[in-house]
Amino acid sequence: MQLLQLHAVDQQILETEQGLRECREELSELSDGVLSLEDGLEQLLSRLQDLRLEARHGERAVEDKHVALIRVQGRVSNVQNERQYSAATLEADLLKSDLRTLENQVLDKLQLVEDTDGRRKEMESTLEEALEQAGPRRKEMAAQQKELEDALAIQNDRRENLALRMEKRALGLYDRIRAGKSEVALAPITDEGVCGYCHTFVTMQQRMEVEQLDRLISCEGCGVILYPSNLAV
Ligand SMILES: [Zn+2]
């Protein structure tokens, strides 16, 4: 009877531990999702800052080039001879072409800033949504985790108390079976006279001994401790 009680508590402990594992997994998945969004947003913001800086530099270069062009154009109207005239117009043409290139680069950069800023807005609302969704679920899971931890503490206490009152040899055998590959350490002999776990045949002699409850009999097939089917916790 003590072994059966212990077995029942051990099954509860296994179930609670499984629930706790699932709970912790979901909690860590929830924070992983939010964390990766936050990381992505941070990267995007820093990229946006760089792009804006580059655009400002470009605008300044355009202004400088413009000033230079006006200066050269002033020179064109004040030339003394043909040679100075063609030198000044050539320089002005080069500056104009440079200016066009720079202006196009700035426009491209500004377009990139705008696109990136659009992506930032999208990402911010995705993050907001994720936080909104994760918040209540996280609270729920944290409460469930607390509940399971409390239940596990109680179950472990109960197990300890039961184990203390048990005969050491019986407890040792039981623990050894459970430490093996099987979570099941006890099985009833069925009405057909076989082990309730692995269905190995149990001899009449063994069956009588089991029913007398004098000593512990293990199944010859799987090693679990056998008990009469009419015995129940
Ligand atoms: Zn068996």
Short mmCIF file of C-alpha atoms and ligand atoms in Angstrom, two decimals:
data_model
loop_
_atom_site.label_atom_id
_atom_site.label_comp_id
_atom_site.label_asym_id
_atom_site.label_seq_id
_atom_site.Cartn_x
_atom_site.Cartn_y
_atom_site.Cartn_z
CA MET A 1 0.00 0.00 0.00
CA GLN A 2 2.84 2.35 0.87
CA LEU A 3 4.54 1.60 -2.43
CA LEU A 4 1.32 2.27 -4.30
CA GLN A 5 0.89 5.58 -2.52
CA LEU A 6 4.48 6.49 -3.28
CA HIS A 7 3.99 5.47 -6.89
CA ALA A 8 0.90 7.67 -7.18
CA VAL A 9 2.78 10.67 -5.78
CA ASP A 10 5.72 9.99 -8.10
CA GLN A 11 3.41 9.95 -11.12
CA GLN A 12 1.99 13.31 -9.97
CA ILE A 13 5.50 14.69 -9.61
CA LEU A 14 6.37 13.59 -13.15
CA GLU A 15 3.24 15.27 -14.48
CA THR A 16 3.91 18.50 -12.58
CA GLU A 17 7.51 18.56 -13.77
CA GLN A 18 6.38 18.09 -17.37
CA GLY A 19 3.92 20.97 -16.97
CA LEU A 20 6.66 23.16 -15.54
CA ARG A 21 8.97 22.37 -18.43
CA GLU A 22 6.28 23.34 -20.95
CA CYS A 23 5.54 26.51 -19.00
CA ARG A 24 9.18 27.59 -18.95
CA GLU A 25 9.61 26.81 -22.63
CA GLU A 26 6.65 28.98 -23.58
CA LEU A 27 7.84 31.82 -21.36
CA SER A 28 11.29 31.78 -22.92
CA GLU A 29 9.77 31.64 -26.43
CA LEU A 30 7.64 34.68 -25.59
CA SER A 31 10.61 36.74 -24.45
CA ASP A 32 12.76 35.53 -27.38
CA GLY A 33 10.21 36.85 -29.87
CA VAL A 34 10.05 40.29 -28.27
CA LEU A 35 13.83 40.43 -27.81
CA SER A 36 14.59 39.71 -31.45
CA LEU A 37 12.14 42.41 -32.54
CA GLU A 38 13.76 44.89 -30.17
CA ASP A 39 17.20 43.98 -31.53
CA GLY A 40 16.04 44.43 -35.11
CA LEU A 41 14.51 47.81 -34.32
CA GLU A 42 17.67 48.99 -32.61
CA GLN A 43 19.75 48.07 -35.66
CA LEU A 44 17.32 49.83 -37.96
CA LEU A 45 17.38 53.00 -35.87
CA SER A 46 21.15 53.13 -35.94
CA ARG A 47 21.14 52.58 -39.73
CA LEU A 48 18.59 55.36 -40.09
CA GLN A 49 20.78 57.72 -38.08
CA ASP A 50 23.77 56.93 -40.33
CA LEU A 51 21.72 57.48 -43.49
CA ARG A 52 20.42 60.85 -42.28
CA LEU A 53 23.95 61.94 -41.48
CA GLU A 54 25.14 60.86 -44.95
CA ALA A 55 22.25 62.76 -46.55
CA ARG A 56 23.19 65.93 -44.64
CA HIS A 57 26.81 65.60 -45.73
CA GLY A 58 25.62 65.20 -49.30
CA GLU A 59 23.46 68.31 -49.07
CA ARG A 60 26.42 70.27 -47.76
CA ALA A 61 28.60 69.06 -50.64
CA VAL A 62 25.92 70.20 -53.09
CA GLU A 63 25.87 73.65 -51.48
CA ASP A 64 29.67 73.91 -51.66
CA LYS A 65 29.68 72.87 -55.30
CA HIS A 66 26.97 75.43 -56.02
CA VAL A 67 28.98 78.26 -54.46
CA ALA A 68 32.01 77.21 -56.52
CA LEU A 69 29.93 77.21 -59.69
CA ILE A 70 28.60 80.74 -59.06
CA ARG A 71 32.16 81.92 -58.52
CA VAL A 72 33.36 80.41 -61.80
CA GLN A 73 30.34 81.76 -63.66
CA GLY A 74 31.29 85.22 -62.33
CA ARG A 75 34.74 84.72 -63.77
CA VAL A 76 33.33 83.79 -67.19
CA SER A 77 31.78 87.26 -67.53
CA ASN A 78 35.04 88.97 -66.57
CA VAL A 79 37.51 87.21 -68.87
CA GLN A 80 40.22 89.18 -70.70
CA ASN A 81 40.75 86.86 -73.63
CA GLU A 82 39.58 83.76 -75.49
CA ARG A 83 41.93 81.43 -73.60
CA GLN A 84 40.61 82.54 -70.18
CA TYR A 85 37.07 82.25 -71.49
CA SER A 86 37.38 78.65 -72.61
CA ALA A 87 39.22 77.69 -69.39
CA ALA A 88 36.46 79.23 -67.25
CA THR A 89 33.59 77.70 -69.28
CA LEU A 90 35.27 74.30 -69.17
CA GLU A 91 35.57 74.56 -65.39
CA ALA A 92 31.95 75.67 -65.12
CA ASP A 93 30.80 72.69 -67.23
CA LEU A 94 32.76 70.28 -65.04
CA LEU A 95 31.26 71.81 -61.91
CA LYS A 96 27.75 71.55 -63.35
CA SER A 97 28.25 67.91 -64.16
CA ASP A 98 29.64 67.27 -60.65
CA LEU A 99 26.69 69.12 -59.18
CA ARG A 100 24.20 66.95 -61.06
CA THR A 101 25.91 63.78 -59.86
CA LEU A 102 25.94 65.02 -56.26
CA GLU A 103 22.32 66.09 -56.43
CA ASN A 104 21.29 62.67 -57.72
CA GLN A 105 23.26 61.00 -54.94
CA VAL A 106 21.48 63.14 -52.34
CA LEU A 107 18.09 62.32 -53.85
CA ASP A 108 18.89 58.60 -53.72
CA LYS A 109 20.02 58.94 -50.12
CA LEU A 110 16.88 60.83 -49.14
CA GLN A 111 14.76 58.14 -50.77
CA LEU A 112 16.66 55.52 -48.76
CA VAL A 113 16.04 57.51 -45.56
CA GLU A 114 12.34 57.61 -46.35
CA ASP A 115 12.15 53.86 -47.07
CA THR A 116 14.08 53.00 -43.95
CA ASP A 117 11.90 55.26 -41.85
CA GLY A 118 8.85 53.45 -43.27
CA ARG A 119 10.34 50.14 -42.21
CA ARG A 120 11.03 51.57 -38.76
CA LYS A 121 7.37 52.53 -38.36
CA GLU A 122 6.26 49.08 -39.46
CA MET A 123 8.64 47.41 -37.05
CA GLU A 124 7.56 49.60 -34.16
CA SER A 125 3.95 48.67 -34.62
CA THR A 126 4.86 44.96 -34.92
CA LEU A 127 6.79 45.22 -31.67
CA GLU A 128 3.93 47.04 -30.00
CA GLU A 129 1.55 44.30 -31.11
CA ALA A 130 3.90 41.57 -29.88
CA LEU A 131 4.22 43.28 -26.51
CA GLU A 132 0.46 43.65 -26.24
CA GLN A 133 -0.06 39.99 -27.03
CA ALA A 134 2.81 38.69 -24.95
CA GLY A 135 1.95 40.70 -21.85
CA PRO A 136 -1.24 38.95 -20.72
CA ARG A 137 0.00 35.54 -21.88
CA ARG A 138 3.23 36.01 -19.97
CA LYS A 139 1.32 36.93 -16.84
CA GLU A 140 -0.88 33.88 -17.28
CA MET A 141 2.10 31.58 -17.77
CA ALA A 142 3.98 33.08 -14.84
CA ALA A 143 0.96 32.48 -12.59
CA GLN A 144 0.70 28.92 -13.86
CA GLN A 145 4.40 28.38 -13.26
CA LYS A 146 4.07 29.61 -9.67
CA GLU A 147 1.11 27.29 -9.13
CA LEU A 148 3.01 24.29 -10.49
CA GLU A 149 6.09 25.10 -8.41
CA ASP A 150 3.96 25.24 -5.27
CA ALA A 151 2.27 21.98 -6.20
CA LEU A 152 5.63 20.36 -6.83
CA ALA A 153 6.95 21.48 -3.44
CA ILE A 154 3.91 19.91 -1.74
CA GLN A 155 4.26 16.71 -3.76
CA ASN A 156 7.95 16.46 -2.95
CA ASP A 157 7.19 16.92 0.75
CA ARG A 158 4.57 14.21 0.60
CA ARG A 159 6.99 11.89 -1.14
CA GLU A 160 9.65 12.51 1.47
CA ASN A 161 7.20 11.77 4.30
CA LEU A 162 6.02 8.58 2.64
CA ALA A 163 9.58 7.46 1.95
CA LEU A 164 10.60 8.05 5.57
CA ARG A 165 7.95 5.67 6.83
CA MET A 166 8.83 2.92 4.38
CA GLU A 167 10.96 -0.13 4.78
CA LYS A 168 14.42 0.68 3.36
CA ARG A 169 14.74 -2.48 1.28
CA ALA A 170 11.38 -2.00 -0.41
CA LEU A 171 12.13 1.64 -1.07
CA GLY A 172 15.56 0.72 -2.43
CA LEU A 173 14.10 -1.81 -4.86
CA TYR A 174 11.42 0.63 -5.95
CA ASP A 175 13.91 3.45 -6.53
CA ARG A 176 16.22 1.15 -8.47
CA ILE A 177 13.42 0.13 -10.83
CA ARG A 178 12.45 3.75 -11.37
CA ALA A 179 16.04 4.80 -11.93
CA GLY A 180 16.07 2.35 -14.86
CA LYS A 181 14.44 2.98 -18.18
CA SER A 182 10.89 2.67 -16.93
CA GLU A 183 8.87 5.34 -15.13
CA VAL A 184 6.54 2.56 -14.03
CA ALA A 185 7.74 0.66 -10.97
CA LEU A 186 4.56 -1.16 -9.96
CA ALA A 187 2.02 -3.15 -11.91
CA PRO A 188 -1.00 -5.24 -10.92
CA ILE A 189 -1.33 -8.90 -11.86
CA THR A 190 -4.24 -8.91 -14.32
CA ASP A 191 -7.21 -11.29 -14.17
CA GLU A 192 -5.51 -13.28 -16.93
CA GLY A 193 -2.56 -13.85 -14.57
CA VAL A 194 0.00 -11.74 -16.42
CA CYS A 195 2.06 -8.65 -15.51
CA GLY A 196 -0.09 -5.56 -16.01
CA TYR A 197 2.86 -3.73 -17.54
CA CYS A 198 4.62 -6.17 -19.88
CA HIS A 199 2.11 -9.06 -19.94
CA THR A 200 4.65 -11.69 -18.93
CA PHE A 201 3.04 -14.78 -17.41
CA VAL A 202 3.10 -14.93 -13.60
CA THR A 203 3.28 -18.44 -12.05
CA MET A 204 0.64 -19.65 -9.58
CA GLN A 205 3.30 -19.73 -6.87
CA GLN A 206 4.32 -16.10 -7.49
CA ARG A 207 0.70 -15.05 -7.69
CA MET A 208 -0.06 -16.58 -4.30
CA GLU A 209 2.93 -14.87 -2.76
CA VAL A 210 1.88 -11.55 -4.24
CA GLU A 211 -1.63 -11.95 -2.89
CA GLN A 212 -0.35 -12.80 0.58
CA LEU A 213 1.63 -9.53 0.55
CA ASP A 214 4.42 -11.16 2.54
CA ARG A 215 7.31 -10.09 0.36
CA LEU A 216 7.89 -8.12 -2.81
CA ILE A 217 7.78 -10.10 -6.05
CA SER A 218 9.18 -8.63 -9.25
CA CYS A 219 7.92 -9.50 -12.71
CA GLU A 220 10.35 -11.82 -14.49
CA GLY A 221 9.77 -10.02 -17.78
CA CYS A 222 10.17 -6.34 -16.92
CA GLY A 223 11.21 -6.24 -13.29
CA VAL A 224 8.35 -4.12 -11.94
CA ILE A 225 6.99 -4.92 -8.49
CA LEU A 226 3.75 -6.88 -8.80
CA TYR A 227 0.69 -6.27 -6.66
CA PRO A 228 -2.78 -7.87 -6.43
CA SER A 229 -5.30 -6.19 -8.74
CA ASN A 230 -7.78 -5.75 -5.89
CA LEU A 231 -5.30 -3.53 -4.07
CA ALA A 232 -5.85 0.15 -4.76
CA VAL A 233 -4.77 3.40 -3.22
ZN ZN B 1 6.33 -7.21 -16.39
#
